PDB file of C-alpha atoms in Angstrom:
ATOM      1  CA  MET A   1      -2.481   0.249-110.088  1.00 59.00           C
ATOM      2  CA  LYS A   2       0.631  -1.755-109.435  1.00 62.00           C
ATOM      3  CA  LYS A   3       2.618   0.855-111.260  1.00 66.00           C
ATOM      4  CA  LEU A   4       1.419   3.508-108.750  1.00 70.00           C
ATOM      5  CA  ILE A   5       2.334   1.520-105.605  1.00 77.00           C
ATOM      6  CA  LYS A   6       6.027   1.564-106.276  1.00 72.00           C
ATOM      7  CA  PRO A   7       6.308   5.377-106.641  1.00 76.00           C
ATOM      8  CA  ILE A   8       4.191   5.859-103.491  1.00 78.00           C
ATOM      9  CA  LEU A   9       6.506   3.605-101.451  1.00 79.00           C
ATOM     10  CA  ILE A  10       9.522   5.492-102.719  1.00 81.00           C
ATOM     11  CA  VAL A  11       7.965   8.799-101.707  1.00 79.00           C
ATOM     12  CA  MET A  12       7.087   7.508 -98.213  1.00 84.00           C
ATOM     13  CA  MET A  13      10.611   6.186 -97.699  1.00 85.00           C
ATOM     14  CA  ALA A  14      12.009   9.527 -98.765  1.00 85.00           C
ATOM     15  CA  ILE A  15       9.770  11.361 -96.283  1.00 90.00           C
ATOM     16  CA  LEU A  16      10.838   9.056 -93.447  1.00 88.00           C
ATOM     17  CA  LEU A  17      14.493   9.521 -94.358  1.00 86.00           C
ATOM     18  CA  ILE A  18      14.103  13.305 -94.365  1.00 87.00           C
ATOM     19  CA  ALA A  19      12.353  13.198 -90.984  1.00 83.00           C
ATOM     20  CA  LEU A  20      15.120  11.040 -89.540  1.00 83.00           C
ATOM     21  CA  ILE A  21      17.775  13.377 -90.860  1.00 82.00           C
ATOM     22  CA  ALA A  22      15.898  16.334 -89.357  1.00 72.00           C
ATOM     23  CA  ILE A  23      15.696  14.659 -85.946  1.00 74.00           C
ATOM     24  CA  ILE A  24      19.399  13.843 -85.987  1.00 72.00           C
ATOM     25  CA  TYR A  25      20.216  17.394 -86.979  1.00 64.00           C
ATOM     26  CA  ILE A  26      18.026  18.893 -84.268  1.00 65.00           C
ATOM     27  CA  ARG A  27      19.578  16.686 -81.630  1.00 64.00           C
ATOM     28  CA  SER A  28      23.063  17.445 -82.797  1.00 58.00           C
ATOM     29  CA  THR A  29      22.427  21.182 -82.637  1.00 54.00           C
ATOM     30  CA  GLU A  30      20.334  21.052 -79.419  1.00 65.00           C
ATOM     31  CA  GLN A  31      21.815  23.023 -76.543  1.00 80.00           C
ATOM     32  CA  LEU A  32      22.219  20.820 -73.462  1.00 88.00           C
ATOM     33  CA  MET A  33      23.186  21.975 -69.989  1.00 89.00           C
ATOM     34  CA  ASP A  34      26.941  21.907 -69.402  1.00 91.00           C
ATOM     35  CA  LYS A  35      28.698  20.789 -66.215  1.00 89.00           C
ATOM     36  CA  ASN A  36      29.265  24.274 -64.843  1.00 92.00           C
ATOM     37  CA  SER A  37      25.573  25.087 -65.143  1.00 90.00           C
ATOM     38  CA  ALA A  38      24.721  21.785 -63.508  1.00 90.00           C
ATOM     39  CA  LYS A  39      27.028  22.564 -60.573  1.00 90.00           C
ATOM     40  CA  THR A  40      25.452  25.993 -60.184  1.00 91.00           C
ATOM     41  CA  LEU A  41      21.963  24.498 -60.168  1.00 89.00           C
ATOM     42  CA  VAL A  42      22.903  21.962 -57.510  1.00 87.00           C
ATOM     43  CA  SER A  43      24.714  24.518 -55.312  1.00 86.00           C
ATOM     44  CA  GLU A  44      21.655  26.766 -55.300  1.00 85.00           C
ATOM     45  CA  ARG A  45      19.440  24.006 -53.937  1.00 83.00           C
ATOM     46  CA  TYR A  46      21.665  21.864 -51.748  1.00 81.00           C
ATOM     47  CA  LYS A  47      24.278  22.492 -49.109  1.00 81.00           C
ATOM     48  CA  GLY A  48      27.513  20.554 -49.133  1.00 83.00           C
ATOM     49  CA  ASP A  49      30.135  19.673 -51.705  1.00 90.00           C
ATOM     50  CA  ILE A  50      29.678  17.877 -55.028  1.00 90.00           C
ATOM     51  CA  SER A  51      31.707  14.696 -54.687  1.00 90.00           C
ATOM     52  CA  LYS A  52      30.812  13.175 -58.063  1.00 91.00           C
ATOM     53  CA  LEU A  53      29.373  14.393 -61.416  1.00 92.00           C
ATOM     54  CA  THR A  54      29.150  12.071 -64.431  1.00 94.00           C
ATOM     55  CA  GLN A  55      27.160  11.823 -67.693  1.00 91.00           C
ATOM     56  CA  SER A  56      24.867   9.065 -68.857  1.00 92.00           C
ATOM     57  CA  LYS A  57      25.849   7.082 -71.956  1.00 91.00           C
ATOM     58  CA  ASP A  58      23.367   8.948 -74.123  1.00 89.00           C
ATOM     59  CA  ASN A  59      24.566  12.273 -72.652  1.00 87.00           C
ATOM     60  CA  ARG A  60      21.013  13.194 -71.678  1.00 90.00           C
ATOM     61  CA  LEU A  61      21.602  13.079 -67.920  1.00 94.00           C
ATOM     62  CA  PHE A  62      24.079  14.132 -65.272  1.00 93.00           C
ATOM     63  CA  TYR A  63      24.515  11.863 -62.241  1.00 95.00           C
ATOM     64  CA  VAL A  64      25.453  13.903 -59.175  1.00 93.00           C
ATOM     65  CA  GLU A  65      26.492  13.019 -55.618  1.00 93.00           C
ATOM     66  CA  ILE A  66      26.634  15.616 -52.822  1.00 91.00           C
ATOM     67  CA  LYS A  67      28.007  15.295 -49.296  1.00 90.00           C
ATOM     68  CA  ASP A  68      27.379  17.632 -46.408  1.00 84.00           C
ATOM     69  CA  LYS A  69      27.804  17.423 -42.644  1.00 82.00           C
ATOM     70  CA  ASP A  70      24.884  15.106 -41.970  1.00 81.00           C
ATOM     71  CA  LYS A  71      23.683  13.688 -45.292  1.00 84.00           C
ATOM     72  CA  LYS A  72      24.686  12.290 -48.649  1.00 89.00           C
ATOM     73  CA  TYR A  73      22.512  13.058 -51.706  1.00 86.00           C
ATOM     74  CA  SER A  74      22.264  11.272 -55.056  1.00 92.00           C
ATOM     75  CA  LEU A  75      20.316  12.877 -57.907  1.00 91.00           C
ATOM     76  CA  GLU A  76      19.923  13.161 -61.669  1.00 94.00           C
ATOM     77  CA  ILE A  77      19.800  16.295 -63.861  1.00 93.00           C
ATOM     78  CA  ASP A  78      17.936  16.327 -67.154  1.00 92.00           C
ATOM     79  CA  ARG A  79      20.320  18.284 -69.376  1.00 91.00           C
ATOM     80  CA  ARG A  80      17.677  19.300 -71.898  1.00 88.00           C
ATOM     81  CA  LYS A  81      15.002  20.370 -69.391  1.00 89.00           C
ATOM     82  CA  GLU A  82      17.601  21.532 -66.854  1.00 88.00           C
ATOM     83  CA  THR A  83      15.647  19.965 -64.023  1.00 91.00           C
ATOM     84  CA  ILE A  84      16.591  17.769 -61.048  1.00 88.00           C
ATOM     85  CA  LYS A  85      14.913  14.400 -60.526  1.00 88.00           C
ATOM     86  CA  ASN A  86      15.245  11.060 -58.706  1.00 88.00           C
ATOM     87  CA  VAL A  87      16.692  12.564 -55.525  1.00 86.00           C
ATOM     88  CA  THR A  88      17.685  10.183 -52.713  1.00 89.00           C
ATOM     89  CA  SER A  89      19.376  10.971 -49.399  1.00 84.00           C
ATOM     90  CA  GLN A  90      21.250   9.023 -46.770  1.00 86.00           C
ATOM     91  CA  SER A  91      22.257  10.094 -43.266  1.00 83.00           C
ATOM     92  CA  THR A  92      26.009  10.156 -42.631  1.00 78.00           C
ATOM     93  CA  SER A  93      26.001  11.330 -39.000  1.00 70.00           C
ATOM     94  CA  LYS A  94      27.042   8.721 -36.468  1.00 66.00           C
ATOM     95  CA  GLN A  95      24.266   7.537 -34.227  1.00 59.00           C
ATOM     96  CA  PRO A  96      25.065   7.737 -30.501  1.00 58.00           C
ATOM     97  CA  THR A  97      25.939   4.375 -29.081  1.00 56.00           C
ATOM     98  CA  LYS A  98      23.406   3.126 -26.602  1.00 59.00           C
ATOM     99  CA  GLN A  99      24.829   2.503 -23.219  1.00 58.00           C
ATOM    100  CA  GLN A 100      24.678  -1.164 -22.410  1.00 53.00           C
ATOM    101  CA  PRO A 101      23.087  -2.050 -19.083  1.00 57.00           C
ATOM    102  CA  LYS A 102      25.492  -3.284 -16.473  1.00 56.00           C
ATOM    103  CA  THR A 103      25.627  -7.018 -16.206  1.00 60.00           C
ATOM    104  CA  LYS A 104      24.970  -8.704 -12.917  1.00 60.00           C
ATOM    105  CA  GLN A 105      28.609  -9.687 -12.748  1.00 62.00           C
ATOM    106  CA  LYS A 106      29.768  -6.070 -13.125  1.00 60.00           C
ATOM    107  CA  ALA A 107      27.260  -4.862 -10.571  1.00 57.00           C
ATOM    108  CA  LYS A 108      28.381  -7.559  -8.163  1.00 60.00           C
ATOM    109  CA  LYS A 109      32.019  -6.583  -8.675  1.00 58.00           C
ATOM    110  CA  GLU A 110      31.261  -2.915  -8.077  1.00 56.00           C
ATOM    111  CA  ASN A 111      29.391  -3.706  -4.857  1.00 56.00           C
ATOM    112  CA  LYS A 112      32.306  -5.817  -3.724  1.00 55.00           C
ATOM    113  CA  ASN A 113      34.718  -2.979  -4.375  1.00 51.00           C
ATOM    114  CA  LYS A 114      32.719  -0.504  -2.287  1.00 65.00           C
ATOM    115  CA  SER A 115      34.700   0.847   0.645  1.00 71.00           C
ATOM    116  CA  ILE A 116      34.250  -1.109   3.889  1.00 86.00           C
ATOM    117  CA  ILE A 117      34.866   0.629   7.201  1.00 89.00           C
ATOM    118  CA  THR A 118      37.653  -0.731   9.382  1.00 91.00           C
ATOM    119  CA  GLU A 119      37.207  -2.473  12.714  1.00 91.00           C
ATOM    120  CA  LYS A 120      38.751   0.555  14.357  1.00 92.00           C
ATOM    121  CA  ARG A 121      36.105   2.791  12.811  1.00 92.00           C
ATOM    122  CA  ALA A 122      33.317   0.387  13.843  1.00 92.00           C
ATOM    123  CA  LYS A 123      34.579   0.376  17.441  1.00 93.00           C
ATOM    124  CA  GLN A 124      34.637   4.173  17.471  1.00 94.00           C
ATOM    125  CA  ILE A 125      31.056   4.310  16.142  1.00 93.00           C
ATOM    126  CA  VAL A 126      29.900   1.996  18.945  1.00 92.00           C
ATOM    127  CA  MET A 127      31.809   4.029  21.511  1.00 91.00           C
ATOM    128  CA  ASN A 128      30.004   7.156  20.311  1.00 91.00           C
ATOM    129  CA  GLU A 129      26.665   5.309  20.383  1.00 90.00           C
ATOM    130  CA  VAL A 130      26.689   3.654  23.836  1.00 88.00           C
ATOM    131  CA  GLY A 131      29.999   4.610  25.498  1.00 88.00           C
ATOM    132  CA  GLY A 132      31.662   2.268  27.966  1.00 88.00           C
ATOM    133  CA  THR A 133      34.540  -0.154  27.441  1.00 90.00           C
ATOM    134  CA  PHE A 134      35.258  -2.292  24.397  1.00 93.00           C
ATOM    135  CA  VAL A 135      35.051  -6.078  24.902  1.00 92.00           C
ATOM    136  CA  ASP A 136      34.868  -7.848  21.548  1.00 93.00           C
ATOM    137  CA  ILE A 137      34.273  -7.354  17.785  1.00 93.00           C
ATOM    138  CA  LYS A 138      33.301  -9.856  15.109  1.00 92.00           C
ATOM    139  CA  LYS A 139      32.597  -9.401  11.389  1.00 91.00           C
ATOM    140  CA  ASN A 140      29.638 -11.231   9.838  1.00 90.00           C
ATOM    141  CA  ASP A 141      30.288 -11.668   6.088  1.00 88.00           C
ATOM    142  CA  ASN A 142      27.150 -13.776   5.600  1.00 88.00           C
ATOM    143  CA  SER A 143      24.839 -10.790   5.929  1.00 83.00           C
ATOM    144  CA  LYS A 144      24.300  -8.387   3.020  1.00 83.00           C
ATOM    145  CA  PRO A 145      25.957  -6.010   3.473  1.00 86.00           C
ATOM    146  CA  ALA A 146      28.437  -7.408   5.969  1.00 89.00           C
ATOM    147  CA  THR A 147      28.121  -6.182   9.563  1.00 93.00           C
ATOM    148  CA  TYR A 148      30.337  -5.717  12.566  1.00 93.00           C
ATOM    149  CA  THR A 149      29.011  -7.008  15.896  1.00 94.00           C
ATOM    150  CA  VAL A 150      30.643  -5.128  18.771  1.00 94.00           C
ATOM    151  CA  THR A 151      30.280  -6.058  22.427  1.00 94.00           C
ATOM    152  CA  GLN A 152      30.663  -3.207  24.905  1.00 90.00           C
ATOM    153  CA  HIS A 153      30.567  -2.928  28.706  1.00 93.00           C
ATOM    154  CA  VAL A 154      28.655   0.281  29.280  1.00 88.00           C
ATOM    155  CA  ASP A 155      28.976   0.271  33.054  1.00 85.00           C
ATOM    156  CA  GLN A 156      29.445  -2.244  35.864  1.00 83.00           C
ATOM    157  CA  ASP A 157      25.948  -3.690  35.530  1.00 84.00           C
ATOM    158  CA  GLU A 158      24.994  -3.355  31.882  1.00 87.00           C
ATOM    159  CA  GLY A 159      26.489  -4.119  28.482  1.00 90.00           C
ATOM    160  CA  ALA A 160      25.437  -3.755  24.860  1.00 90.00           C
ATOM    161  CA  VAL A 161      25.810  -5.730  21.641  1.00 93.00           C
ATOM    162  CA  VAL A 162      25.791  -3.299  18.704  1.00 93.00           C
ATOM    163  CA  SER A 163      25.398  -4.241  15.021  1.00 93.00           C
ATOM    164  CA  VAL A 164      27.109  -1.829  12.596  1.00 93.00           C
ATOM    165  CA  ASN A 165      26.744  -1.707   8.787  1.00 93.00           C
ATOM    166  CA  SER A 166      30.225  -2.258   7.341  1.00 90.00           C
ATOM    167  CA  LEU A 167      29.544  -0.090   4.268  1.00 88.00           C
ATOM    168  CA  ASN A 168      28.058   3.102   5.685  1.00 89.00           C
ATOM    169  CA  GLY A 169      28.815   2.794   9.407  1.00 89.00           C
ATOM    170  CA  LYS A 170      25.130   2.969  10.333  1.00 90.00           C
ATOM    171  CA  VAL A 171      24.084   1.343  13.598  1.00 92.00           C
ATOM    172  CA  ASN A 172      21.590  -1.391  12.729  1.00 90.00           C
ATOM    173  CA  SER A 173      20.591  -2.431  16.246  1.00 90.00           C
ATOM    174  CA  VAL A 174      21.564  -2.250  19.926  1.00 88.00           C
ATOM    175  CA  SER A 175      20.867  -5.172  22.290  1.00 88.00           C
ATOM    176  CA  TRP A 176      21.336  -4.575  26.010  1.00 87.00           C
ATOM    177  CA  PHE A 177      22.269  -7.259  28.526  1.00 87.00           C
ATOM    178  CA  ASN A 178      23.002  -7.644  32.215  1.00 88.00           C
ATOM    179  CA  ILE A 179      26.701  -8.193  32.804  1.00 83.00           C
ATOM    180  CA  GLU A 180      26.004 -10.730  35.572  1.00 71.00           C
ATOM    181  CA  GLN A 181      24.635 -13.092  32.871  1.00 53.00           C
ATOM    182  CA  PRO A 182      26.823 -14.858  30.269  1.00 51.00           C
ATOM    183  CA  GLN A 183      27.502 -12.587  27.293  1.00 50.00           C
ATOM    184  CA  THR A 184      27.012 -15.406  24.805  1.00 50.00           C
ATOM    185  CA  ASP A 185      23.282 -15.316  25.560  1.00 47.00           C
ATOM    186  CA  TYR A 186      23.047 -11.821  24.041  1.00 46.00           C
ATOM    187  CA  ASN A 187      25.615 -11.312  21.340  1.00 48.00           C
ATOM    188  CA  GLU A 188      24.326 -13.918  18.850  1.00 48.00           C
ATOM    189  CA  GLY A 189      27.406 -16.065  19.309  1.00 45.00           C
ATOM    190  CA  TYR A 190      29.887 -13.473  17.978  1.00 42.00           C
ATOM    191  CA  ALA A 191      31.565 -12.515  21.253  1.00 43.00           C
ATOM    192  CA  ASN A 192      34.287 -14.519  22.937  1.00 43.00           C
ATOM    193  CA  LYS A 193      32.778 -17.720  24.347  1.00 39.00           C
ATOM    194  CA  GLU A 194      34.442 -17.130  27.720  1.00 39.00           C
ATOM    195  CA  GLN A 195      31.690 -16.195  30.174  1.00 41.00           C
ATOM    196  CA  TYR A 196      32.031 -12.851  31.918  1.00 42.00           C
ATOM    197  CA  TYR A 197      30.712 -12.449  35.506  1.00 38.00           C
ATOM    198  CA  TYR A 198      30.989  -9.554  37.868  1.00 35.00           C
ATOM    199  CA  GLU A 199      30.741 -10.437  41.570  1.00 34.00           C
ATOM    200  CA  ASP A 200      30.832  -8.242  44.644  1.00 35.00           C
ATOM    201  CA  ASP A 201      34.054  -8.846  46.626  1.00 36.00           C
ATOM    202  CA  ASP A 202      32.390  -8.331  50.028  1.00 39.00           C
ATOM    203  CA  ASP A 203      29.725 -10.980  49.404  1.00 39.00           C
ATOM    204  CA  TYR A 204      32.372 -13.416  48.252  1.00 33.00           C
ATOM    205  CA  ASP A 205      34.360 -12.939  51.558  1.00 39.00           C
ATOM    206  CA  ASP A 206      31.255 -13.516  53.706  1.00 40.00           C
ATOM    207  CA  ASP A 207      30.605 -16.866  52.051  1.00 41.00           C
ATOM    208  CA  GLU A 208      34.111 -18.020  52.909  1.00 39.00           C
ATOM    209  CA  VAL A 209      33.649 -17.098  56.569  1.00 36.00           C
ATOM    210  CA  ASP A 210      30.351 -19.024  56.780  1.00 42.00           C
ATOM    211  CA  ASP A 211      32.001 -22.148  55.443  1.00 43.00           C
ATOM    212  CA  ASP A 212      34.588 -22.046  58.219  1.00 41.00           C
TER     213      ASP A 212
END
């Protein structure tokens, strides 16, 4: 029995050796896809240009990179099966930058830089609104937006205190007053503090005669 084991082992080793040689021979004579065929295959399925094409160490695969307008592709080609596998893509288009919201400081600066009407323009607006004769103008920077307060004598008996928006020239309010009373009672303290009175000359002369 022992004499038969040795010949059997030799035969089995011979069979394995022959099989190994056959496999090596088949692989050496196997037709694998060449680079030109690989490029053709890729071009038929993907747009863009092939930027890279390399072989694996065992020569069984091609590694391919493709770039087009919006994307970059990476893939593998099985040279024996002539098939594409393990495809990945990455966007190359630039994303639009989101507009940052204006900071409070910028907004404040922009509001400050808005055009402010001149005193001359404010006086003209009041003239168009109530007529009469100009008396006084003051600018109030504490209000938002700032305002011009214009005092006007409309006629001999009546005057007006007009508030004007310094940004758009809009008339905010009109306050009327009797000229015989002190102006400072009506113009919110913005007019000249000198008190204006209108008296009838004839009445004033009669008083002087009575005193004599």
